[in-house]
Tab-separated table of C-alpha atoms in Angstrom:
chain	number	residue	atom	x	y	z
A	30	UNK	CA	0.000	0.000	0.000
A	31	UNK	CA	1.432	3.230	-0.987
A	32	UNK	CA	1.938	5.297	2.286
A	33	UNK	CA	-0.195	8.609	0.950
A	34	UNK	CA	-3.323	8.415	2.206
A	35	UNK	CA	-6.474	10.585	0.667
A	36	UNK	CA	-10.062	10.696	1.513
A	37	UNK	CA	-13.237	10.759	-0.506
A	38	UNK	CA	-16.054	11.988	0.778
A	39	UNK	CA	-19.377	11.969	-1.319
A	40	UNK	CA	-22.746	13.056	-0.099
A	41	UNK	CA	-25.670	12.141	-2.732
A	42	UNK	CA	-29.018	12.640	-2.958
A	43	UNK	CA	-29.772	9.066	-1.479
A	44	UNK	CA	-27.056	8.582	0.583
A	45	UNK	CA	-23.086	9.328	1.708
A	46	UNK	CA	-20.322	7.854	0.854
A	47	UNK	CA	-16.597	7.903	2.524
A	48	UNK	CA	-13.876	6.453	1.096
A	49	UNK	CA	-10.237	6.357	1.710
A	50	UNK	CA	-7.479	5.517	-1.098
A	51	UNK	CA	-3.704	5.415	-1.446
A	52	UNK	CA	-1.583	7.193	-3.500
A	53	UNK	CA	-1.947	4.301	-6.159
A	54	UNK	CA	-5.810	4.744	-6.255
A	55	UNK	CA	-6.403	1.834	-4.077
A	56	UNK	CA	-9.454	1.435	-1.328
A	57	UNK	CA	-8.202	1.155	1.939
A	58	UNK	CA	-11.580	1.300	3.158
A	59	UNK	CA	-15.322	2.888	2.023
A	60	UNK	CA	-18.413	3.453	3.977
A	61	UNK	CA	-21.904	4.004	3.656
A	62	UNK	CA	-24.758	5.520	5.403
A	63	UNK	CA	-28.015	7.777	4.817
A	64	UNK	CA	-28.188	10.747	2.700
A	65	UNK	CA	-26.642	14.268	4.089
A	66	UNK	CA	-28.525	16.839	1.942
A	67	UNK	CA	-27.872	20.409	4.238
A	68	UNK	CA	-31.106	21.821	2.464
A	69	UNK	CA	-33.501	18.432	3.379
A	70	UNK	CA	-32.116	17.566	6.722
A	71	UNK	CA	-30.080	20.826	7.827
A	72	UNK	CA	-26.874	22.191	8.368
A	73	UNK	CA	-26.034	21.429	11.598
A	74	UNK	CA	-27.873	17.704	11.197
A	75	UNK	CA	-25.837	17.138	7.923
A	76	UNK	CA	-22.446	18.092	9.622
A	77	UNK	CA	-22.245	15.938	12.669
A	78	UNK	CA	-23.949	13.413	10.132
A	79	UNK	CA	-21.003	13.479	8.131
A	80	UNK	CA	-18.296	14.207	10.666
A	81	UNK	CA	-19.519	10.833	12.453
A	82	UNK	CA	-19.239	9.301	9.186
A	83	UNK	CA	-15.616	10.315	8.887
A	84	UNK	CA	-14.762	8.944	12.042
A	85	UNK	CA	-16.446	6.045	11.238
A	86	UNK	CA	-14.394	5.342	8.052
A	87	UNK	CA	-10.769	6.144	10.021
A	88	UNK	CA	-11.796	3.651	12.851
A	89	UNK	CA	-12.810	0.698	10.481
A	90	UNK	CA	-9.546	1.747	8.117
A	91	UNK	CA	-7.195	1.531	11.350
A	92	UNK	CA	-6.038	5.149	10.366
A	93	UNK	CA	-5.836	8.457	12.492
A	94	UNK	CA	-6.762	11.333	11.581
A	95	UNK	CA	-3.234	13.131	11.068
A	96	UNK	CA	-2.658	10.233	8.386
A	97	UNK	CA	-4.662	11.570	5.949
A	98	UNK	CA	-3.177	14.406	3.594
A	99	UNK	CA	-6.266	15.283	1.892
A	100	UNK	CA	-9.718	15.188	2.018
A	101	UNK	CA	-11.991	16.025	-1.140
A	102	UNK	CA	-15.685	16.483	-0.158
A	103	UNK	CA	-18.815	17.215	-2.739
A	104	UNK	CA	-22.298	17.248	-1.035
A	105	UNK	CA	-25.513	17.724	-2.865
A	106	UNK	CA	-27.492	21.079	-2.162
A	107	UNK	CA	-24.017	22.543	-1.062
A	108	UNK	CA	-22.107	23.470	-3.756
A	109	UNK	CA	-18.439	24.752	-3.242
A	110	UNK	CA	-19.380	27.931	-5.310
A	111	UNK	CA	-21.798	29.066	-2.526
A	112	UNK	CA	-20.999	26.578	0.515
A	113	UNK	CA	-17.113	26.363	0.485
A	114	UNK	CA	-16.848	27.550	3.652
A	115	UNK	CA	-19.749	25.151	5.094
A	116	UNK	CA	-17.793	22.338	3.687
A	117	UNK	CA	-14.753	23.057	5.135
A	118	UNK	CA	-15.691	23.279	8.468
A	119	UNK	CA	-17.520	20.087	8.658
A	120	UNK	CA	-14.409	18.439	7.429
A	121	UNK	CA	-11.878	20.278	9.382
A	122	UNK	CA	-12.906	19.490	13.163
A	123	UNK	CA	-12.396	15.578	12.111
A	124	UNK	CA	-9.379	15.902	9.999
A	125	UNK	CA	-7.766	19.385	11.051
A	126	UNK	CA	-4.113	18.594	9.888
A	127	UNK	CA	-5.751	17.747	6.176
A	128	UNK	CA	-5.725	19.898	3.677
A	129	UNK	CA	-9.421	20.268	2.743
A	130	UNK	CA	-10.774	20.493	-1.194
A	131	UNK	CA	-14.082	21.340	-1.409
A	132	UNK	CA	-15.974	20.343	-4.422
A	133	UNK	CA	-19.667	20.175	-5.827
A	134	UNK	CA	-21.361	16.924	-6.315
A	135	UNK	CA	-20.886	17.116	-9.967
A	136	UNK	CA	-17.243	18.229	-10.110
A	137	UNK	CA	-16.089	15.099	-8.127
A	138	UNK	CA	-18.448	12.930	-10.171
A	139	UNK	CA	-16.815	14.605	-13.197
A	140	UNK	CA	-13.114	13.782	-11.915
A	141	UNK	CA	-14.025	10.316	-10.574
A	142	UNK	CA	-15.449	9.085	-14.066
A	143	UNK	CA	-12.919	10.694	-16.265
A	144	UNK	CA	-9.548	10.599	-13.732
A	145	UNK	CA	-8.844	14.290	-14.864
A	146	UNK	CA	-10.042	17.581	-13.705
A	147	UNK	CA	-11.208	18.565	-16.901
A	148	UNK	CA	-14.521	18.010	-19.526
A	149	UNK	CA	-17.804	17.507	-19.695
A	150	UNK	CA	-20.250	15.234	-17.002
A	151	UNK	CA	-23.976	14.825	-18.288
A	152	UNK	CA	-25.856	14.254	-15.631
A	153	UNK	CA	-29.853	13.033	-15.622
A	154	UNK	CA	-31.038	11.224	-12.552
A	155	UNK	CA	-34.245	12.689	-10.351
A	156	UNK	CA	-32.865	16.156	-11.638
A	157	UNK	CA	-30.247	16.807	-14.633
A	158	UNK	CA	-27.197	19.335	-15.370
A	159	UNK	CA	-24.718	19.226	-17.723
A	160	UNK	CA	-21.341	20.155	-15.993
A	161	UNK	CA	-17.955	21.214	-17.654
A	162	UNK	CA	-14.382	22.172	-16.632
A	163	UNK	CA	-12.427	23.342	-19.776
A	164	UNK	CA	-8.474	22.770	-19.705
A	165	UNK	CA	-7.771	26.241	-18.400
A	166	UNK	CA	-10.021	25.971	-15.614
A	167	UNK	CA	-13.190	27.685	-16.414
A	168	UNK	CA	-16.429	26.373	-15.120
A	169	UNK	CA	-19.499	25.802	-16.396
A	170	UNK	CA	-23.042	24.610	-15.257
A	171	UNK	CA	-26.443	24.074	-17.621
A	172	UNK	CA	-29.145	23.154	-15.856
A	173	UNK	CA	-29.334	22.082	-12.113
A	174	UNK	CA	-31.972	24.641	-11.056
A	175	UNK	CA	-34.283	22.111	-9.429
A	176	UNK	CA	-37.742	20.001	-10.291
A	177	UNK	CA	-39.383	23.470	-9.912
A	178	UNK	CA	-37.792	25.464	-12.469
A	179	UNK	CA	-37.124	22.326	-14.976
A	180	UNK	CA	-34.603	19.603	-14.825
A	181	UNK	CA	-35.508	18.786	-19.002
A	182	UNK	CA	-34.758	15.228	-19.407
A	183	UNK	CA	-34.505	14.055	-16.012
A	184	UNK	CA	-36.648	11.567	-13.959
A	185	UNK	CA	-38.578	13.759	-13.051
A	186	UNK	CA	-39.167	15.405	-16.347
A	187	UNK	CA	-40.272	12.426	-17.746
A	188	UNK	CA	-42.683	11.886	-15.186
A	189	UNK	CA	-44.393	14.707	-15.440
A	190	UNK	CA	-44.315	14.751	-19.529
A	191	UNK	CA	-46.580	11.546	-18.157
A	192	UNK	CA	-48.800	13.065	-16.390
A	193	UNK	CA	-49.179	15.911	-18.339
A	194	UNK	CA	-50.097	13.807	-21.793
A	195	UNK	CA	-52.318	11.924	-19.218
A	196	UNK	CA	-54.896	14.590	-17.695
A	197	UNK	CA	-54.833	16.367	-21.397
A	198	UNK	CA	-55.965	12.561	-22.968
A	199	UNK	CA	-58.469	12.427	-20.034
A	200	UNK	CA	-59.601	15.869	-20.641
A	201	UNK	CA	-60.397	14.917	-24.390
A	202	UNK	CA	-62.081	11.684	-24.071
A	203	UNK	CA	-64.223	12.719	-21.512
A	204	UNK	CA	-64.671	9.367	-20.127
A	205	UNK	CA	-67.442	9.624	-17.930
A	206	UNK	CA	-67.002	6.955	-15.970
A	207	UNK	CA	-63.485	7.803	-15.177
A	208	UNK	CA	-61.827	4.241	-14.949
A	209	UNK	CA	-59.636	4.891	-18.135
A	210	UNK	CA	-58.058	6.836	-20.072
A	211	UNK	CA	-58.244	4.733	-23.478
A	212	UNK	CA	-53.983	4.833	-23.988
A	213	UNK	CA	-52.529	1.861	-22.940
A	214	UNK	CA	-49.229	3.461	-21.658
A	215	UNK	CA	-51.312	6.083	-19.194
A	216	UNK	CA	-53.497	3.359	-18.297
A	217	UNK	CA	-50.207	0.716	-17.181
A	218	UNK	CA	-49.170	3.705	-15.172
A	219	UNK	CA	-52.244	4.221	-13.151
A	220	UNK	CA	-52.062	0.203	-12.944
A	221	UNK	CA	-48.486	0.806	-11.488
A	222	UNK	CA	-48.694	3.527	-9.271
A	223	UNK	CA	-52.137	2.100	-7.746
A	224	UNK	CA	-54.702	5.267	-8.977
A	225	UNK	CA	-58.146	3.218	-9.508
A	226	UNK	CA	-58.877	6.892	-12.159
A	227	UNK	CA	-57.113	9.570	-13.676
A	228	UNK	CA	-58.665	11.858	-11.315
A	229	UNK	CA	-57.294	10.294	-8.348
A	230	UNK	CA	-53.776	11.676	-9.449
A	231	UNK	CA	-54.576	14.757	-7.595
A	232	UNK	CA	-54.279	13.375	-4.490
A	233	UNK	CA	-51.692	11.063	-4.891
A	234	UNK	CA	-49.380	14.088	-5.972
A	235	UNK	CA	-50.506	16.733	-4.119
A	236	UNK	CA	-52.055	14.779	-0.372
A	237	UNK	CA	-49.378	11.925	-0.255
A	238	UNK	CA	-46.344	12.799	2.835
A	239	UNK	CA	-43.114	11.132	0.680
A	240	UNK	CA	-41.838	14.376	-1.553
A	241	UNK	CA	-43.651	14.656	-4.942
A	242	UNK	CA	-40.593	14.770	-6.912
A	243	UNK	CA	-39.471	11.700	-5.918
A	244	UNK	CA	-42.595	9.831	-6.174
A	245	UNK	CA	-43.141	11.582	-10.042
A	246	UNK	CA	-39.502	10.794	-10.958
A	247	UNK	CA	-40.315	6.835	-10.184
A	248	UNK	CA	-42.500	6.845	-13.304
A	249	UNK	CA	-39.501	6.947	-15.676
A	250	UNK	CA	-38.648	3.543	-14.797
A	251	UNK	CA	-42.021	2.689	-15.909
A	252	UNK	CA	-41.632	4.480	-19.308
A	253	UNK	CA	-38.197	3.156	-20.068
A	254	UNK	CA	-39.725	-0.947	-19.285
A	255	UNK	CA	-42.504	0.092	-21.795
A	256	UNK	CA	-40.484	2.007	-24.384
A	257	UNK	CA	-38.648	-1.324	-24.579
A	258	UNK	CA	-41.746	-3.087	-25.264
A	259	UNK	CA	-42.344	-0.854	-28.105
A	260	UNK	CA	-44.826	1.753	-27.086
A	261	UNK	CA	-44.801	4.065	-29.006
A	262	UNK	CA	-45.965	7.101	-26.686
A	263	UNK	CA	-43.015	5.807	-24.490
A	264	UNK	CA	-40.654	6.063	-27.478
A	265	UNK	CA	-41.580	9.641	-28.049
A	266	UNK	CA	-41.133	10.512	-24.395
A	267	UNK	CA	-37.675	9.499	-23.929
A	268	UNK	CA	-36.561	11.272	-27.713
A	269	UNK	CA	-38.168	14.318	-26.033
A	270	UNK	CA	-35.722	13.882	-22.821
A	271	UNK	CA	-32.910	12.722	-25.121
A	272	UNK	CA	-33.060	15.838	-27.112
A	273	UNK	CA	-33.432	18.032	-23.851
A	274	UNK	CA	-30.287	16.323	-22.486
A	275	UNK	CA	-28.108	16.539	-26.040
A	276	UNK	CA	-29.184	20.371	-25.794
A	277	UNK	CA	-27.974	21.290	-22.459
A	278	UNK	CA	-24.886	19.705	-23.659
A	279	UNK	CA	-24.223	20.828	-26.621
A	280	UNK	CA	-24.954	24.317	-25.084
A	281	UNK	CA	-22.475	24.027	-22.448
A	282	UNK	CA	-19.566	23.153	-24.334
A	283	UNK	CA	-20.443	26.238	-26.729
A	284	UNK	CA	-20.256	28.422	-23.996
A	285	UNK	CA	-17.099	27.185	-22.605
A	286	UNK	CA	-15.479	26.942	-26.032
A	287	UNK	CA	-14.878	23.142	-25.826
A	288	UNK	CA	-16.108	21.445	-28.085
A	289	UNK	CA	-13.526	18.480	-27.927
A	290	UNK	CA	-14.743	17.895	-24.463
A	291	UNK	CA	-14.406	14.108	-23.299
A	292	UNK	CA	-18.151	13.495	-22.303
A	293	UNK	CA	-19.133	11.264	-19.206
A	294	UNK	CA	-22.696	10.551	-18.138
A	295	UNK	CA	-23.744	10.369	-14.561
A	296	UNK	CA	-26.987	9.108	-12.909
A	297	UNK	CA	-29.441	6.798	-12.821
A	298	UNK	CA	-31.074	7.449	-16.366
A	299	UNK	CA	-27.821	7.441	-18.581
A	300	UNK	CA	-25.342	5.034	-15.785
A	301	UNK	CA	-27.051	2.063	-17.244
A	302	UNK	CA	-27.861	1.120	-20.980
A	303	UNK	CA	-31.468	1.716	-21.867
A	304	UNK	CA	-33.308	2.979	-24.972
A	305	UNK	CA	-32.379	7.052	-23.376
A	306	UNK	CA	-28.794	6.218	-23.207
A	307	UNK	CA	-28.676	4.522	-26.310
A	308	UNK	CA	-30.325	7.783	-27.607
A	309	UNK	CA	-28.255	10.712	-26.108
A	310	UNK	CA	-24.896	9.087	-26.849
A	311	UNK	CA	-25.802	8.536	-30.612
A	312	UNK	CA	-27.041	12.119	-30.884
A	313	UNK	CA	-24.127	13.418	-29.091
A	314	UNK	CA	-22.032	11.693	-31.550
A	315	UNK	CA	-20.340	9.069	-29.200
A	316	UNK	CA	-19.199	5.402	-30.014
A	317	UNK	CA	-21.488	4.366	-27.199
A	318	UNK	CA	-22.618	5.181	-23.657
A	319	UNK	CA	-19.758	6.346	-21.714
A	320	UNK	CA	-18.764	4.389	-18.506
A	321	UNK	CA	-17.246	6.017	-15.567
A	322	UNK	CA	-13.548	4.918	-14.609
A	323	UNK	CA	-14.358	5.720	-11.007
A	324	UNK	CA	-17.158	6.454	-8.730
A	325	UNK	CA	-17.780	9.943	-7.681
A	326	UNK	CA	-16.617	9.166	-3.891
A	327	UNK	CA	-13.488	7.482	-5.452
A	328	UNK	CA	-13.302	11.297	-7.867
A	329	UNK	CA	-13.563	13.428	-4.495
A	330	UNK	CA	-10.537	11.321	-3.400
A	331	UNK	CA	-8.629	11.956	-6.315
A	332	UNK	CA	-9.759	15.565	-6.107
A	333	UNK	CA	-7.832	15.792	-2.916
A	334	UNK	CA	-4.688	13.947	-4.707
A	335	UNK	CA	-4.570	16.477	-7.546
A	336	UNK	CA	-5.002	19.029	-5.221
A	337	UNK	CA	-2.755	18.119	-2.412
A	338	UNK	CA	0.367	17.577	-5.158
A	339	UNK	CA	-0.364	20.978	-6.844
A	340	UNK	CA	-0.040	22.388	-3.579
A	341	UNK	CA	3.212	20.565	-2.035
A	342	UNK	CA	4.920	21.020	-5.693
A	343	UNK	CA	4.288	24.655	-5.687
């Protein structure tokens, strides 16, 4: 094992990750527990949250604390370009002879699936963004802003494409009865999500206690199963989130003036082949999907490698 140590530390919507490596990229040891969002569970929840998850990690790894030279940390909802300081305080109190990098959720997920600090991650799980870092160090986000202001392409995009088509089918049917909509895709999604009629979808999205983004995002899964069956209305959905997805792209590496940007995809929609994938890659001119070299806990950990040899060379 080589004798520098680094640690990863990777806080995702679902749940946080801590890893620590050598200098030769390999796991010494990884953890992980329940998501650390600041903005769902709060600051001062998320930081002893993750500062017992830290502590955690060294104990199980055999390692103390002064052992570590650097720590790279990217936590959803607190961005580096607005949280910096947040970040570095949760880290420091647990590691406070480390030198600290803090990150956003895409940048490490960006480093970890490329092993470089620079191009393009396409990201489209419950939300999407497309995320760039050109080779002179400019940064660049489309996208991001949240299920309320759009996410095109994402989970929860196509979910609500979904519903949308759904109520407007509804609307011109005027089924009377009000046990089906006459469209065998919206009617296999009331069948999944347990609605007896269309008009029960009120209070399913607006009555239920779980977070409506969450629950509308879970219909993509049902979309992509029947787009592989051949629906057609399925089909069309997902080319509507592909092109969404190609656009913030291709936008993004316009604006940065890169358009020879290595492109990664992230998240649950494009991490796993499917008829989306497929799409996006082919419109975005790729061989095929792009797989990560390293998981975004394992790219915070090489974030703090980068970083900690730029800084001892200077």
């Amino acid at each position: 094992m080589n004798d520098h140590l680094f640690m990863g530390i990777d806080g995702g919507g679902t749940s946080l990750r801590i890893a620590i490596i050598d200098g030769d990229l390999q796991v010494v040891r990884g953890v992980k527990t329940s998501a650390s969002n600041p903005n769902l569970v709060g600051h001062d929840q998320a930081q002893g949250h993750i500062r017992a998850a830290i502590e955690d990690c060294l104990r199980q790894a055999g390692v103390l604390p002064h052992a570590i030279h650097s720590a790279g940390i990217g936590i959803a909802g607190a961005s580096a370009e607005h949280s910096r300081d947040w970040l570095i305080a949760t880290v420091e109190p647990v590691l406070p002879d480390s030198l600290i990098v803090a990150a956003s959720d895409l940048e490490i997920a960006l480093v970890g699936a490329l092993a470089k600090r620079h191009g393009v991650l396409l990201l489209a799980g419950t939300g999407s963004a497309a995320f760039g870092i050109s080779p002179a160090g400019r940064r660049l986000q489309i996208g991001g802003w949240g299920y309320l202001l759009g996410d095109p392409g994402s989970s929860y995009w196509i979910g609500m494409q979904v519903l949308k088509q759904m109520i407007d089918c509804h609307d011109r049917t005027g089924e009377s009865v009000e046990t089906s909509t006459n469209d065998a895709l919206f009617d296999h999604v009331l069948q999944a999500l347990e609605i007896p009629r269309p008009r029960l979808v009120v209070d399913w999205l607006y009555r239920s206690p779980s977070p409506p983004a969450t629950r509308v995002a879970d219909i993509a899964r049902i979309i992509l199963d029947l787009a592989e069956d051949g629906n057609w209305r399925a089909i069309n959905i997902l080319q509507g989130a592909a092109i969404q997805l190609v656009r913030q792209t291709r936008l993004l590496t316009q604006r940065l003036d890169y358009p020879e940007a290595e492109i990664a995809f992230a998240g649950g929609l494009l991490e796993c082949d499917n008829l989306l994938s497929e799409d996006v890659a082919r419109r975005l001119g790729l061989a095929g999907r792009p797989v990560a070299k390293h998981p975004p806990v394992i790219g915070a950990a090489l974030l703090a490698k980068m970083e900690w040899k730029r800084v001892t060379a200077a």
